[in-house]
Amino acid sequence: MCMISGTGIRFAYEADGRLKRVLRDLDIQIQRGEFAVVLGANGSGKSTLVKHFNALLPLQKGELTVAGINAAGRSDIWRLRRVCGMVFQNPDNQFVSSVVEEDVAFGLENYEVPREQIPDRVRKALRLVGMEGYENRSPHSLSGGQKQRVALAGVLALEPDIVILDEVTAMLDPQGRQEVLESVRRLHEQEKKTVVMITHYIEEAVLADRVFLLGDGVLQACGTPREILTDPQLLDKAGLTPPLPVKIYYDLYKTGIRLDRIPLTNEELVEELCQLN
Amino acid sequence: MNTMPSGQYITGTSMLHRLDARGKLICMFVLLTAVILTSTLWGYIFIIAVTAALMLFSALPAAALFTPLRRLWLFFTVIFLMNALFFDGNAPLCSWWIFHITAAGLSQGAQVVLRVLLVVLLSNILTCTTRPMELTGALESLLKPLKLFRIPVEDIAMILSVAIQFIPTLSEEADMIKKAQTARGARFESRRLTDKAASVAPLVVPIFLSAFRRADELSMAMEARGYRNAGSRTKKDRHALHLPDYLALTASMMICAASVFIF
């Protein structure tokens, strides 16, 4: 079943008297329980696209249904935002309280969840991202990765079906990125959430069930990471470079060394290289 | 990089932490009134003693309370000098051109500085011992009468509390921008007043821009988490005030009365 289904999504805005077209009749279908990565260079419209999923941007043209809710209908907008949570790029700009516990409770209070249920749900959400024990800390005193996990908990407290991650690792150090990606992976595998992750780090796309490659405001391609990431021409057209193992494969290919398959991760690359003799 | 955030809630279990936020807020206003109405030496000594006692009761690290004061030294110097140099008084101790230093001026300057100092300290004690959302709730319930005039009280309380959250972030950013501008040759250390004034522009403009950008992102994040207006949120637990809260209220009123009438 389709969790997110959009056809002919168009988005344009006017700047300096010229019409800037960001999305040009874009079609996208994301399945229930899928881990979808939306990949694209800067300015490819990926952030704009996902902001339509929870109606942060109004649909200008086209059709979009998210979890069975029509995203164009203004009356369902709050129900939509409850089933479709979103974490943003800058960890510092999404906290409303200087106490972790209160911040995670913010969404629950917005939906008028009875007060006596709130502490339990906050604790559960923090446990899901491995941040239990930090209830009374100030977000400012946490590392970048921890901040993003708290932000994720704030979304999970509302028990959404879909979690959208808008370049959540872009401002983190490598360790913070690992922490957040690990939480996201667990969320998808154990909690069976539909995850839509936007990124321009091509290595992160390897984790996906399906990769949606965006370029020039349209969907350039969609398929498994192996299909998309091992196609240098396709990636080049979208302004991206393939992951290092893929590049090494093609470099070796040029010098006459053939590996059995195109490796996606460093581990696969090592395996392939070891099988050479 | 993350130093002690000034004026932010610090977890604790002290007597002050446990008091009801509404009670604390009223107490603070009563004490502020005392600060403003006092004008005798003994009155000030009394209020300083009360403030010191509150600091002890709060069991907060001294650094948390005093750091915000360090940033204000220039402000203090300026108000002191303005008062000392321009206050109209008889029998100047010495005069030069338009400046007359009088005993009354000096004492006025010292008083103003002391008052601001006490106000900052007292409000710090409040914000350091009260959770932000509790403070928001307290503001909300105290401003409730204004709802009769269709003033969106809950939203105003929310705006104030979110604004307080961003003070450390913005001041951290100001430091960073200052360093960045210094690296590109801006001179903040020049002694000439005109240079100093001119050097503020490359600091203020980026800070304003970034504050707007942050506000924009934050409002989007809040909307994404279902924030419509503060009126339709889970209601805070409204306990009645307990005995300690009433005691604190009575005590602060007595302190205020004492500082005005006795000293």
XYZ file of C-alpha atoms in Angstrom:
540
model
C 0.000 0.000 0.000
C 1.185 3.490 -0.796
C 2.016 5.575 2.266
C 2.871 8.652 0.280
C 1.551 9.113 -3.207
C 2.083 12.280 -5.184
C 1.480 13.084 -8.828
C 2.296 16.211 -10.757
C 3.593 18.147 -7.759
C 4.632 21.586 -8.872
C 6.202 24.316 -6.790
C 7.466 27.691 -7.915
C 8.171 31.002 -6.262
C 8.970 34.445 -7.497
C 12.358 35.988 -6.777
C 13.711 39.219 -8.254
C 10.756 39.360 -10.605
C 11.606 35.966 -12.111
C 9.670 32.779 -11.574
C 11.870 30.118 -9.971
C 10.543 26.626 -10.629
C 11.663 24.256 -7.905
C 9.483 21.207 -8.519
C 8.313 20.457 -12.055
C 5.407 18.011 -12.142
C 7.104 15.538 -9.872
C 5.640 12.067 -9.247
C 6.600 10.007 -6.217
C 5.304 6.840 -4.532
C 6.615 5.660 -1.177
C 5.404 2.343 0.268
C 4.280 1.681 3.832
C 7.184 0.612 6.044
C 9.736 1.621 3.476
C 13.052 3.298 4.266
C 13.201 5.855 1.489
C 16.192 8.093 0.909
C 15.674 11.202 -1.179
C 19.018 12.008 -2.705
C 19.939 15.136 -4.587
C 22.466 17.925 -4.918
C 21.921 21.279 -3.238
C 19.032 23.108 -4.842
C 17.533 19.975 -6.372
C 14.259 20.622 -4.549
C 14.430 17.706 -2.115
C 13.748 19.793 0.973
C 10.914 21.583 -0.782
C 9.414 18.249 -1.783
C 9.268 16.741 1.699
C 7.855 19.929 3.206
C 4.778 19.165 1.121
C 4.368 15.796 2.868
C 3.324 17.411 6.157
C 1.804 20.477 4.512
C 4.443 22.930 5.722
C 4.295 24.140 2.129
C 0.894 24.343 0.461
C 0.372 22.276 -2.648
C 0.341 24.633 -5.619
C -0.524 22.072 -8.241
C -0.839 18.304 -8.386
C -2.181 15.686 -6.013
C -0.689 14.349 -2.817
C -2.043 11.773 -0.404
C -0.103 10.981 2.770
C -1.266 8.116 4.989
C -4.664 8.359 3.351
C -4.976 12.082 4.103
C -5.271 14.588 1.296
C -2.393 17.000 1.848
C -4.151 19.752 -0.107
C -7.079 19.892 2.301
C -6.461 22.595 4.867
C -8.871 21.072 7.390
C -6.838 17.883 7.898
C -3.537 19.645 8.227
C -3.063 18.959 11.977
C -4.068 15.327 11.695
C -1.554 15.060 8.863
C 1.270 16.568 10.933
C 0.556 14.121 13.705
C 0.994 11.020 11.517
C 3.889 12.566 9.644
C 6.623 13.850 11.970
C 9.607 15.838 10.827
C 13.106 16.484 12.180
C 15.102 19.395 10.785
C 18.695 20.079 9.895
C 19.832 22.531 12.543
C 19.660 20.924 15.984
C 19.778 24.300 17.738
C 16.732 25.741 16.037
C 14.093 23.241 17.043
C 14.081 23.301 20.821
C 11.354 25.146 22.700
C 12.528 24.349 26.206
C 15.872 24.197 27.961
C 14.841 20.947 29.630
C 14.904 17.808 27.465
C 11.801 16.307 29.059
C 9.712 19.435 28.484
C 10.847 19.721 24.909
C 9.882 16.138 24.089
C 6.481 16.789 25.669
C 5.874 19.850 23.471
C 4.206 17.948 20.624
C 2.071 15.929 23.035
C 0.807 19.098 24.669
C 0.013 20.589 21.280
C -2.309 17.657 20.593
C -3.871 17.968 24.025
C -2.750 14.551 25.202
C -3.999 14.193 28.793
C -1.371 15.312 31.271
C -1.183 12.022 33.146
C -0.140 10.150 29.967
C 2.640 12.554 29.065
C 5.507 11.393 31.359
C 5.182 7.781 30.184
C 5.169 8.685 26.524
C 8.128 11.023 26.936
C 10.130 8.299 28.664
C 9.224 5.781 25.984
C 10.231 8.152 23.187
C 13.572 8.907 24.829
C 14.202 5.177 25.287
C 13.602 4.600 21.574
C 16.491 6.900 20.689
C 18.724 5.750 23.557
C 18.512 9.021 25.448
C 16.895 7.808 28.663
C 18.513 9.390 31.697
C 18.843 12.769 29.994
C 15.325 13.958 30.973
C 16.522 16.840 33.104
C 19.454 17.961 30.999
C 19.502 21.098 28.919
C 19.639 20.513 25.144
C 22.374 23.156 24.964
C 24.659 20.937 27.018
C 24.313 17.945 24.668
C 26.426 16.986 21.655
C 25.037 17.503 18.150
C 24.152 13.840 17.747
C 22.396 13.780 21.101
C 20.458 16.936 20.253
C 19.172 15.392 17.046
C 18.176 12.220 18.882
C 16.215 14.316 21.385
C 14.560 16.133 18.482
C 13.718 12.721 17.029
C 12.229 11.682 20.376
C 10.079 14.807 20.315
C 8.608 13.583 17.045
C 8.323 9.935 18.121
C 6.399 10.846 21.268
C 3.425 11.516 18.990
C 3.720 7.992 17.544
C 3.675 9.030 13.891
C 3.473 6.503 11.044
C 5.958 8.429 8.962
C 9.183 10.080 10.093
C 10.743 12.639 7.763
C 14.373 13.554 8.317
C 15.443 16.722 6.539
C 19.254 16.471 6.295
C 19.438 15.704 10.004
C 23.092 14.703 9.845
C 24.347 17.631 7.778
C 25.619 19.636 10.754
C 26.981 16.726 12.796
C 30.441 15.291 13.264
C 31.057 11.686 12.093
C 30.284 10.214 15.475
C 27.037 12.190 15.812
C 26.052 11.044 12.327
C 26.601 7.403 13.280
C 24.483 7.801 16.428
C 21.591 9.388 14.580
C 21.691 6.938 11.669
C 21.729 4.049 14.123
C 18.616 5.415 15.852
C 16.886 5.878 12.519
C 17.757 2.360 11.404
C 16.387 0.899 14.630
C 13.235 2.946 14.215
C 12.655 1.513 10.804
C 13.476 -2.096 11.669
C 11.927 -2.414 15.119
C 9.161 0.161 15.106
C 8.272 -0.444 11.452
C 8.025 3.280 10.744
C 8.021 4.590 7.225
C 11.176 6.675 7.060
C 11.847 9.377 4.494
C 15.400 10.626 4.817
C 16.763 13.484 2.783
C 20.471 13.669 2.338
C 23.226 14.802 0.054
C 25.698 12.378 1.643
C 25.654 9.591 -0.860
C 27.048 7.090 1.671
C 23.879 7.451 3.734
C 21.760 6.353 0.789
C 23.244 2.840 1.069
C 21.006 2.225 4.116
C 17.811 2.721 2.120
C 15.270 0.236 0.837
C 14.776 2.533 -2.091
C 16.603 5.617 -3.303
C 14.777 8.490 -4.973
C 17.183 10.545 -7.031
C 16.122 14.137 -7.471
C 17.548 16.595 -9.952
C 16.172 19.732 -11.570
C 12.888 19.417 -9.722
C 11.943 16.047 -11.121
C 12.495 12.455 -10.084
C 15.494 11.361 -12.168
C 15.379 7.754 -11.066
C 14.239 5.515 -8.286
C 15.392 2.053 -7.306
C 17.442 0.055 -4.833
C 20.693 1.625 -3.650
C 22.548 -0.910 -5.792
C 20.705 0.157 -8.913
C 21.102 3.896 -8.357
C 24.468 4.261 -6.672
C 26.395 2.079 -9.094
C 25.414 4.169 -12.090
C 27.975 7.004 -12.379
C 26.281 8.567 -15.430
C 22.956 8.808 -13.644
C 24.531 10.307 -10.521
C 26.592 12.706 -12.569
C 23.462 13.992 -14.273
C 22.036 14.783 -10.820
C 25.235 16.567 -9.800
C 26.490 13.852 -7.451
C 29.547 11.627 -7.353
C 29.291 7.888 -6.652
C 30.363 6.441 -3.278
C 34.064 5.700 -2.926
C 33.816 1.890 -3.330
C 31.939 2.354 -6.609
C 34.531 4.836 -7.836
C 37.311 2.421 -6.944
C 35.498 -0.332 -8.840
C 35.426 1.736 -12.009
C 39.018 2.919 -11.573
C 40.131 -0.700 -11.237
C 37.957 -1.614 -14.229
C 39.824 0.922 -16.354
C 43.168 -0.605 -15.427
C 41.858 -4.018 -16.399
C 41.022 -5.432 -12.992
C 37.485 -6.849 -12.882
C 35.698 -7.347 -9.575
C 32.779 -9.814 -9.529
C 30.254 -7.215 -8.378
C 30.161 -3.510 -7.776
C 30.759 -2.918 -4.064
C 28.574 -0.377 -2.243
C 30.205 -0.292 1.160
C 33.807 -0.448 2.316
C 33.157 -3.943 3.720
C 31.962 -5.199 0.340
C 34.952 -3.602 -1.329
C 37.336 -5.373 1.053
C 35.540 -8.695 0.430
C 35.819 -8.279 -3.315
C 39.467 -7.259 -3.161
C 40.282 -10.277 -0.995
C 38.756 -12.600 -3.564
C 41.167 -11.320 -6.184
C 44.320 -13.273 -6.563
C 32.308 25.495 23.648
C 29.200 24.976 25.785
C 29.960 26.961 28.884
C 27.582 27.405 31.752
C 24.465 28.871 30.139
C 23.563 32.008 32.023
C 20.089 32.469 33.402
C 18.949 29.016 32.242
C 17.186 26.453 34.375
C 19.550 24.297 36.396
C 18.213 21.036 37.770
C 18.009 20.967 41.508
C 15.896 20.042 44.511
C 16.389 23.113 46.663
C 13.616 24.866 48.529
C 13.355 27.443 45.743
C 13.190 24.771 43.039
C 10.198 23.206 44.743
C 8.108 26.348 45.139
C 5.214 26.927 42.768
C 6.218 28.967 39.723
C 3.297 31.381 40.091
C 4.200 32.081 43.705
C 7.852 32.587 42.776
C 6.938 34.978 40.002
C 4.820 37.125 42.322
C 7.508 36.999 45.011
C 10.021 38.236 42.502
C 7.837 41.168 41.504
C 7.323 42.063 45.144
C 11.069 41.946 45.769
C 11.733 44.016 42.660
C 9.336 46.607 44.030
C 11.351 46.615 47.227
C 14.548 47.142 45.228
C 13.040 50.101 43.416
C 11.421 51.753 46.434
C 14.389 51.524 48.769
C 16.597 54.570 49.021
C 18.494 54.303 52.287
C 21.793 52.626 52.937
C 20.304 50.229 55.481
C 17.480 49.440 53.092
C 20.024 48.360 50.463
C 22.041 46.358 52.947
C 18.853 44.599 53.998
C 17.901 43.702 50.407
C 21.429 42.578 49.589
C 21.250 40.300 52.622
C 17.904 38.924 51.425
C 19.296 38.317 47.926
C 22.332 36.568 49.384
C 20.081 34.390 51.505
C 18.005 33.461 48.435
C 21.184 32.555 46.577
C 22.152 30.256 49.429
C 18.698 28.670 49.557
C 18.716 28.095 45.804
C 21.920 26.032 46.102
C 22.875 27.179 42.617
C 26.511 27.382 41.540
C 27.642 30.984 42.010
C 29.027 31.075 38.463
C 25.542 30.588 37.012
C 24.274 33.650 38.847
C 27.243 35.943 38.370
C 28.267 35.218 34.764
C 25.464 37.358 33.283
C 26.669 40.268 35.415
C 30.142 40.093 33.941
C 28.753 40.877 30.512
C 27.130 44.022 31.877
C 30.205 45.766 33.274
C 30.322 48.322 30.455
C 26.655 49.109 30.939
C 27.232 49.573 34.658
C 30.199 51.848 34.066
C 28.222 54.008 31.657
C 25.203 54.463 33.925
C 27.436 55.198 36.857
C 29.399 57.829 34.948
C 26.294 59.410 33.438
C 24.793 59.842 36.882
C 28.003 60.897 38.553
C 28.906 63.477 35.918
C 25.569 64.973 34.968
C 23.441 64.717 38.077
C 22.350 68.206 39.102
C 23.336 68.785 42.656
C 24.465 71.597 44.846
C 27.982 72.017 46.089
C 29.954 70.098 43.458
C 33.025 68.333 44.759
C 34.750 69.448 41.608
C 33.603 70.867 38.262
C 35.095 71.025 34.828
C 33.319 72.384 31.732
C 29.810 70.861 31.774
C 30.709 68.150 34.269
C 29.964 68.550 37.934
C 30.765 65.764 40.309
C 28.552 65.996 43.338
C 28.079 63.754 46.332
C 24.438 63.360 45.372
C 25.436 62.372 41.826
C 27.882 59.761 43.029
C 25.344 58.264 45.363
C 22.660 58.336 42.653
C 25.016 56.545 40.247
C 25.891 53.907 42.806
C 22.221 53.367 43.616
C 21.180 52.885 40.003
C 23.990 50.387 39.424
C 23.109 48.525 42.605
C 19.436 48.369 41.660
C 20.099 46.971 38.191
C 22.518 44.494 39.729
C 19.920 43.275 42.202
C 17.200 43.080 39.539
C 19.426 40.929 37.323
C 20.435 38.692 40.227
C 16.876 38.194 41.446
C 15.492 37.397 38.007
C 18.392 35.003 37.500
C 17.521 33.184 40.688
C 13.981 32.852 39.359
C 14.877 31.559 35.892
C 17.576 29.221 37.212
C 15.234 27.514 39.656
C 12.111 27.311 37.474
C 11.559 25.038 34.491
C 10.858 27.119 31.360
C 7.472 25.583 30.665
C 6.423 26.063 34.293
C 7.426 29.683 34.020
C 5.382 29.972 30.831
C 2.424 28.456 32.637
C 2.855 30.829 35.552
C 3.018 33.866 33.267
C -0.061 32.576 31.493
C -2.116 32.276 34.623
C -0.970 35.603 36.051
C -1.736 37.448 32.815
C -5.103 35.744 32.481
C -7.126 38.879 33.347
C -5.790 40.464 30.152
C -7.727 37.856 28.183
C -10.810 39.965 28.845
C -9.277 42.511 26.495
C -8.735 39.787 23.883
C -4.998 39.786 24.381
C -3.555 36.370 23.380
C -1.997 35.733 26.769
C -0.890 32.136 26.137
C 0.889 33.076 22.940
C 2.687 35.979 24.585
C 3.834 33.703 27.414
C 5.065 31.142 24.876
C 6.926 33.791 22.882
C 8.641 35.117 26.011
C 9.704 31.694 27.167
C 11.038 30.640 23.754
C 12.893 33.947 23.465
C 14.628 33.257 26.775
C 15.733 29.850 25.481
C 17.583 31.455 22.631
C 19.650 33.944 24.616
C 22.620 31.594 25.137
C 22.517 30.438 21.508
C 22.511 33.995 20.235
C 25.245 35.187 22.573
C 27.399 32.234 21.551
C 26.783 33.202 17.963
C 27.643 36.856 18.653
C 31.006 35.739 20.016
C 31.596 33.641 16.941
C 30.692 36.448 14.537
C 32.936 38.805 16.467
C 35.844 36.402 16.078
C 35.072 35.930 12.388
C 35.005 39.686 11.795
C 38.203 40.152 13.779
C 39.858 37.508 11.627
C 38.890 39.557 8.585
C 40.416 42.724 10.003
C 37.574 44.347 11.897
C 38.777 46.338 14.890
C 36.715 46.031 18.022
C 39.544 46.968 20.342
C 40.128 50.469 18.948
C 40.014 53.153 21.585
C 38.493 55.834 19.392
C 34.796 56.206 19.937
C 33.987 56.725 16.253
C 35.856 53.537 15.334
C 34.069 51.686 18.039
C 30.658 52.839 16.847
C 31.476 51.954 13.243
C 32.669 48.507 14.257
C 29.278 47.607 15.709
C 27.532 47.477 12.330
C 29.348 44.389 10.980
C 28.419 42.703 14.249
C 24.790 43.705 14.592
C 23.655 43.081 11.035
C 24.680 39.398 10.871
C 23.306 38.738 14.338
C 19.942 40.188 13.366
C 19.878 38.214 10.132
C 20.696 35.018 11.926
C 18.124 35.687 14.635
C 15.454 36.055 11.965
C 16.597 32.886 10.224
C 16.509 30.979 13.493
C 13.071 32.317 14.332
C 11.857 31.219 10.930
C 13.229 27.697 11.314
C 11.965 27.399 14.862
C 8.458 28.448 13.931
C 8.450 25.845 11.170
C 9.674 23.185 13.600
C 6.973 24.181 16.075
C 4.276 23.981 13.415
C 5.565 20.608 12.275
C 5.065 19.398 15.838
C 1.476 20.551 15.821
C 1.658 23.984 17.429
C -1.441 25.960 16.417
C -1.899 28.442 19.187
C -1.050 28.193 22.817
C -4.735 28.168 23.755
C -5.382 24.647 22.490
C -2.669 22.784 24.375
C -2.785 20.305 27.227
C -3.660 22.320 30.294
C -1.072 22.594 33.005
C -1.760 20.901 36.314
C -3.311 23.600 38.395
C -2.564 22.695 41.946
C -3.599 25.087 44.643
C -0.688 26.857 46.283
C 0.739 25.003 49.273
C 1.828 26.267 52.655
C 5.471 26.940 51.627
C 4.214 29.027 48.694
C 2.081 31.164 50.991
C 4.971 31.476 53.414
C 7.245 32.675 50.617
C 4.638 35.195 49.488
C 4.135 36.518 53.005
C 7.861 36.690 53.595
C 8.533 38.629 50.407
C 5.753 41.080 51.193
C 7.123 41.608 54.665
C 10.575 42.155 53.202
C 9.155 44.712 50.818
C 7.267 46.524 53.570
C 10.297 46.458 55.853
C 12.610 47.892 53.244
C 10.204 50.729 52.534
C 8.902 51.645 55.967
C 11.515 50.590 58.466
C 14.803 51.343 56.797
